[in-house]
PDB file of C-alpha atoms in Angstrom:
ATOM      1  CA  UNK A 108     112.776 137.036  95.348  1.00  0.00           C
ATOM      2  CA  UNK A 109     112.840 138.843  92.137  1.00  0.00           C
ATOM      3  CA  UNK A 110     109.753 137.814  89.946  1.00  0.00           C
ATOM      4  CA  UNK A 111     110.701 137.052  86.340  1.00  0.00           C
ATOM      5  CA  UNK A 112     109.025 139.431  83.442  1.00  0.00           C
ATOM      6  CA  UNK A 113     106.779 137.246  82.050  1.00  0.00           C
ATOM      7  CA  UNK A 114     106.509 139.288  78.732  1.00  0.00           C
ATOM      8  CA  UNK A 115     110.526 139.067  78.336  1.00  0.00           C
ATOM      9  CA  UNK A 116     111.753 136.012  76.130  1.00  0.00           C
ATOM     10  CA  UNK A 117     115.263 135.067  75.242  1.00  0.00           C
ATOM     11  CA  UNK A 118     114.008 136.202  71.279  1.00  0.00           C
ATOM     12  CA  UNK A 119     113.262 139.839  72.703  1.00  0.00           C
ATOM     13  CA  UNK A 120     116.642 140.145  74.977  1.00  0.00           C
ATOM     14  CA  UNK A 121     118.899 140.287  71.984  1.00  0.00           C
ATOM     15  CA  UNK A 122     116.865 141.815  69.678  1.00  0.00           C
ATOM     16  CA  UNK A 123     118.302 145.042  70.667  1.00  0.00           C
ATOM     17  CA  UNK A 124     122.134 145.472  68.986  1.00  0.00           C
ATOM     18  CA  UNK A 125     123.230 146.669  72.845  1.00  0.00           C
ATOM     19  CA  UNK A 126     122.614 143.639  74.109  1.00  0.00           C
ATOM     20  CA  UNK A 127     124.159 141.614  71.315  1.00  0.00           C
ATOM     21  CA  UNK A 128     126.933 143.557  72.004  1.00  0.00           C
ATOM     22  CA  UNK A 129     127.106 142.372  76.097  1.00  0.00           C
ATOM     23  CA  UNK A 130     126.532 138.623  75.076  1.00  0.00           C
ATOM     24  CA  UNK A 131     129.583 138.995  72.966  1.00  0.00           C
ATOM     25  CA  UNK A 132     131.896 140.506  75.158  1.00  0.00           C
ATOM     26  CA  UNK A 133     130.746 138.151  78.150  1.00  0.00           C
ATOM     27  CA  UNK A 134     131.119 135.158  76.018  1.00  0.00           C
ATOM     28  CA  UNK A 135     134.665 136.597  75.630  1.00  0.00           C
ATOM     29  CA  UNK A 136     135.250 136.749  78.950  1.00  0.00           C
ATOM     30  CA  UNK A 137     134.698 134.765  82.186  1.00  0.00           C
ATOM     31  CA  UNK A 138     133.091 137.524  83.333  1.00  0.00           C
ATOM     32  CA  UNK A 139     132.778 140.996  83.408  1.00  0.00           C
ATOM     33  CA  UNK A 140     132.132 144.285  85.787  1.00  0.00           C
ATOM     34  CA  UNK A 141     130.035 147.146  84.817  1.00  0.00           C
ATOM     35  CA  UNK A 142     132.484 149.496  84.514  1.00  0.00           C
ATOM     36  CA  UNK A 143     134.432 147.249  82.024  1.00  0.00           C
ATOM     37  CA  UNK A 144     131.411 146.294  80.234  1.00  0.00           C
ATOM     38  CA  UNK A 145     130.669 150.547  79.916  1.00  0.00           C
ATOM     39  CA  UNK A 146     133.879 150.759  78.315  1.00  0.00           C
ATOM     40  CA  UNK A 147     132.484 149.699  75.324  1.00  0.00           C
ATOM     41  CA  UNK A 148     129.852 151.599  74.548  1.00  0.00           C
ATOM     42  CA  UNK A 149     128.930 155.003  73.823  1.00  0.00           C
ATOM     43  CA  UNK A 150     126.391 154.773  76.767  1.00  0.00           C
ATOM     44  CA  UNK A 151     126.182 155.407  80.318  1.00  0.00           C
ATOM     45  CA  UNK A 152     126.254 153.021  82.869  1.00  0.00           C
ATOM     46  CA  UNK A 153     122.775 153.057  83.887  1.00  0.00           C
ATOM     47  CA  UNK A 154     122.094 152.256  80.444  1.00  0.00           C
ATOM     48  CA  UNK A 155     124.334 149.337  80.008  1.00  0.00           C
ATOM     49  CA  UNK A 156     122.741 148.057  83.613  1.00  0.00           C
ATOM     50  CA  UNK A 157     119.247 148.402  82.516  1.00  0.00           C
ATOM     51  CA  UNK A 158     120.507 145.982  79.515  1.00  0.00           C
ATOM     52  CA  UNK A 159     121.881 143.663  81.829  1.00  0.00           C
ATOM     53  CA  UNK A 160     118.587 143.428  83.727  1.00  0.00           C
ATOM     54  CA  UNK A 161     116.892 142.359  80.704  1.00  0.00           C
ATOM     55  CA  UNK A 162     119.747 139.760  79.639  1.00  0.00           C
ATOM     56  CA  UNK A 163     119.459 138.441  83.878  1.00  0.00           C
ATOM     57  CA  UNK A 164     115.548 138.685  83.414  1.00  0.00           C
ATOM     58  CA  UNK A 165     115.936 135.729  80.743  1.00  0.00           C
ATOM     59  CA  UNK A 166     118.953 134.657  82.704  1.00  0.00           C
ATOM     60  CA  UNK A 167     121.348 134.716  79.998  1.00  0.00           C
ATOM     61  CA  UNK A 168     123.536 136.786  82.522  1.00  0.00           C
ATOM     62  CA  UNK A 169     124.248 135.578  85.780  1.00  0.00           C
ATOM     63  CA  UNK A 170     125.540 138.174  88.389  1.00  0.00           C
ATOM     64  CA  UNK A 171     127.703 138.393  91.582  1.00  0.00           C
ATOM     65  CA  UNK A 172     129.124 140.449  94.367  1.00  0.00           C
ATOM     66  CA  UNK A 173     132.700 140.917  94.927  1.00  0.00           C
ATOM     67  CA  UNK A 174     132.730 143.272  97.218  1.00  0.00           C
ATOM     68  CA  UNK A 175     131.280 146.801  96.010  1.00  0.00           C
ATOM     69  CA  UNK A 176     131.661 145.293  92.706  1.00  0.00           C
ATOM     70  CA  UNK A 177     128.958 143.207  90.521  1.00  0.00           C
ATOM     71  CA  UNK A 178     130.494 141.184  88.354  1.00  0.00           C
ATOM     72  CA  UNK A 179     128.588 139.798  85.086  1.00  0.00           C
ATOM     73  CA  UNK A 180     128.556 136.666  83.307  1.00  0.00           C
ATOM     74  CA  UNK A 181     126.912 134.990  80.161  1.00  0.00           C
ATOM     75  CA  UNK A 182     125.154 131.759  80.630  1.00  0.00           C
ATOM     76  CA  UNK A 183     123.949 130.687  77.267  1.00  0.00           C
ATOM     77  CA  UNK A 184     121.728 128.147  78.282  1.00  0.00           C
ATOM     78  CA  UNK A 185     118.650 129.858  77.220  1.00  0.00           C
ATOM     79  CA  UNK A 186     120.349 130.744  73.714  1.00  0.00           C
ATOM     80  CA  UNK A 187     119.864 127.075  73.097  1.00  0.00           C
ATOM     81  CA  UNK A 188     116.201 128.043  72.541  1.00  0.00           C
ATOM     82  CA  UNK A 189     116.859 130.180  69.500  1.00  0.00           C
ATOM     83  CA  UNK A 190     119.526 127.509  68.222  1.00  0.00           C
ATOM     84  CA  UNK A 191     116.464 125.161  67.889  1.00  0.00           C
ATOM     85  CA  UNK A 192     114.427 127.555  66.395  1.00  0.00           C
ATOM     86  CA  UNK A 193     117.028 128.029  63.625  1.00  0.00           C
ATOM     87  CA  UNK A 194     117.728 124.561  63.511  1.00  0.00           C
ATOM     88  CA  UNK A 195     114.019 123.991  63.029  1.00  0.00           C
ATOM     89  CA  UNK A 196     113.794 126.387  59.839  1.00  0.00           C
ATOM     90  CA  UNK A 197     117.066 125.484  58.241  1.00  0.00           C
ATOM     91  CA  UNK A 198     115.850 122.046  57.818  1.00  0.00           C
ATOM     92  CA  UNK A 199     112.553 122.804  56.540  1.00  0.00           C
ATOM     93  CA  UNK A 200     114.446 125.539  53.984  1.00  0.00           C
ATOM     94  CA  UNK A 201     116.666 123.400  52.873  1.00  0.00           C
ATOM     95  CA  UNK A 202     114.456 120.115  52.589  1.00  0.00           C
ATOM     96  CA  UNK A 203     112.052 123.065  50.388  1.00  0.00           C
ATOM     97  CA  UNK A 204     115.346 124.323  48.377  1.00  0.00           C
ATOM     98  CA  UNK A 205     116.571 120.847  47.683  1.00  0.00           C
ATOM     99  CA  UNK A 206     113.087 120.137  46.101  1.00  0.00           C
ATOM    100  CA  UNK A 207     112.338 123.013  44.215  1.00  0.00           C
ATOM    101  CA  UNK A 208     116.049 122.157  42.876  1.00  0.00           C
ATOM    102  CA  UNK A 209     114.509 118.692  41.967  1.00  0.00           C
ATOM    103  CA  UNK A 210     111.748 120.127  39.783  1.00  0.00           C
ATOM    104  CA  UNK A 211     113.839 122.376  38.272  1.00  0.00           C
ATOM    105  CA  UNK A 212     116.208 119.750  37.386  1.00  0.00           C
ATOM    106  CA  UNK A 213     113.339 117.365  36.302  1.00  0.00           C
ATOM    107  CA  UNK A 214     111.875 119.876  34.068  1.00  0.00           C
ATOM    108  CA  UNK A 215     114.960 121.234  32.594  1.00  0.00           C
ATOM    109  CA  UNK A 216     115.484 116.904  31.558  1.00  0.00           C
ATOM    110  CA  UNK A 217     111.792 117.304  30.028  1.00  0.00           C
ATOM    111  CA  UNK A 218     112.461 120.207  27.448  1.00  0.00           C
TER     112      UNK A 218
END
């Protein structure tokens, strides 16, 4: 079994625009093989794998055999992490903006 890169999050897998780019045409798709996936880019196919590794190393992509064929797939479980990061700092942003709005209001009154 396939160890896991333990330096690899699901922050550093789609940092890189390529990558980006794979989530969003899996996430169009049910899923995908590499040559289809290839199509889209103005890289080769061991390029576009060596993405996929990383995406499967955070398992946002899911692979199987279909005869000589892999065939991709997202699973955006692990996106879910970043969705509660964001989630996290829109709150506190907003809860920050709303005040500072406050003041500004409350001072504005004052003059």
């Amino acid at each position: 079994m396939k160890k896991k890169n333990e330096t690899r999050d699901v922050y550093s897998a789609v940092a890189d625009p390529t990558r980006r780019e794979l989530i969003r045409l899996l996430a169009d798709a049910e899923e995908l093989p590499l040559h289809k996936l290839t199509a889209h880019f103005q890289i080769g196919r061991t390029a576009v794998s060596k993405h996929l590794v990383i995406l499967k190393d955070v398992d946002l992509v899911k692979d199987r055999k279909v005869g000589r064929e892999t065939r991709y797939r997202l699973n955006a479980e692990p996106l879910l992490e970043i969705e509660d990061w964001v989630s996290y700092y829109t709150k506190f942003w907003r809860e920050r903006a709303d005040l500072l709005r406050q003041l500004l209001q409350e001072e504005k009154n004052e003059t």
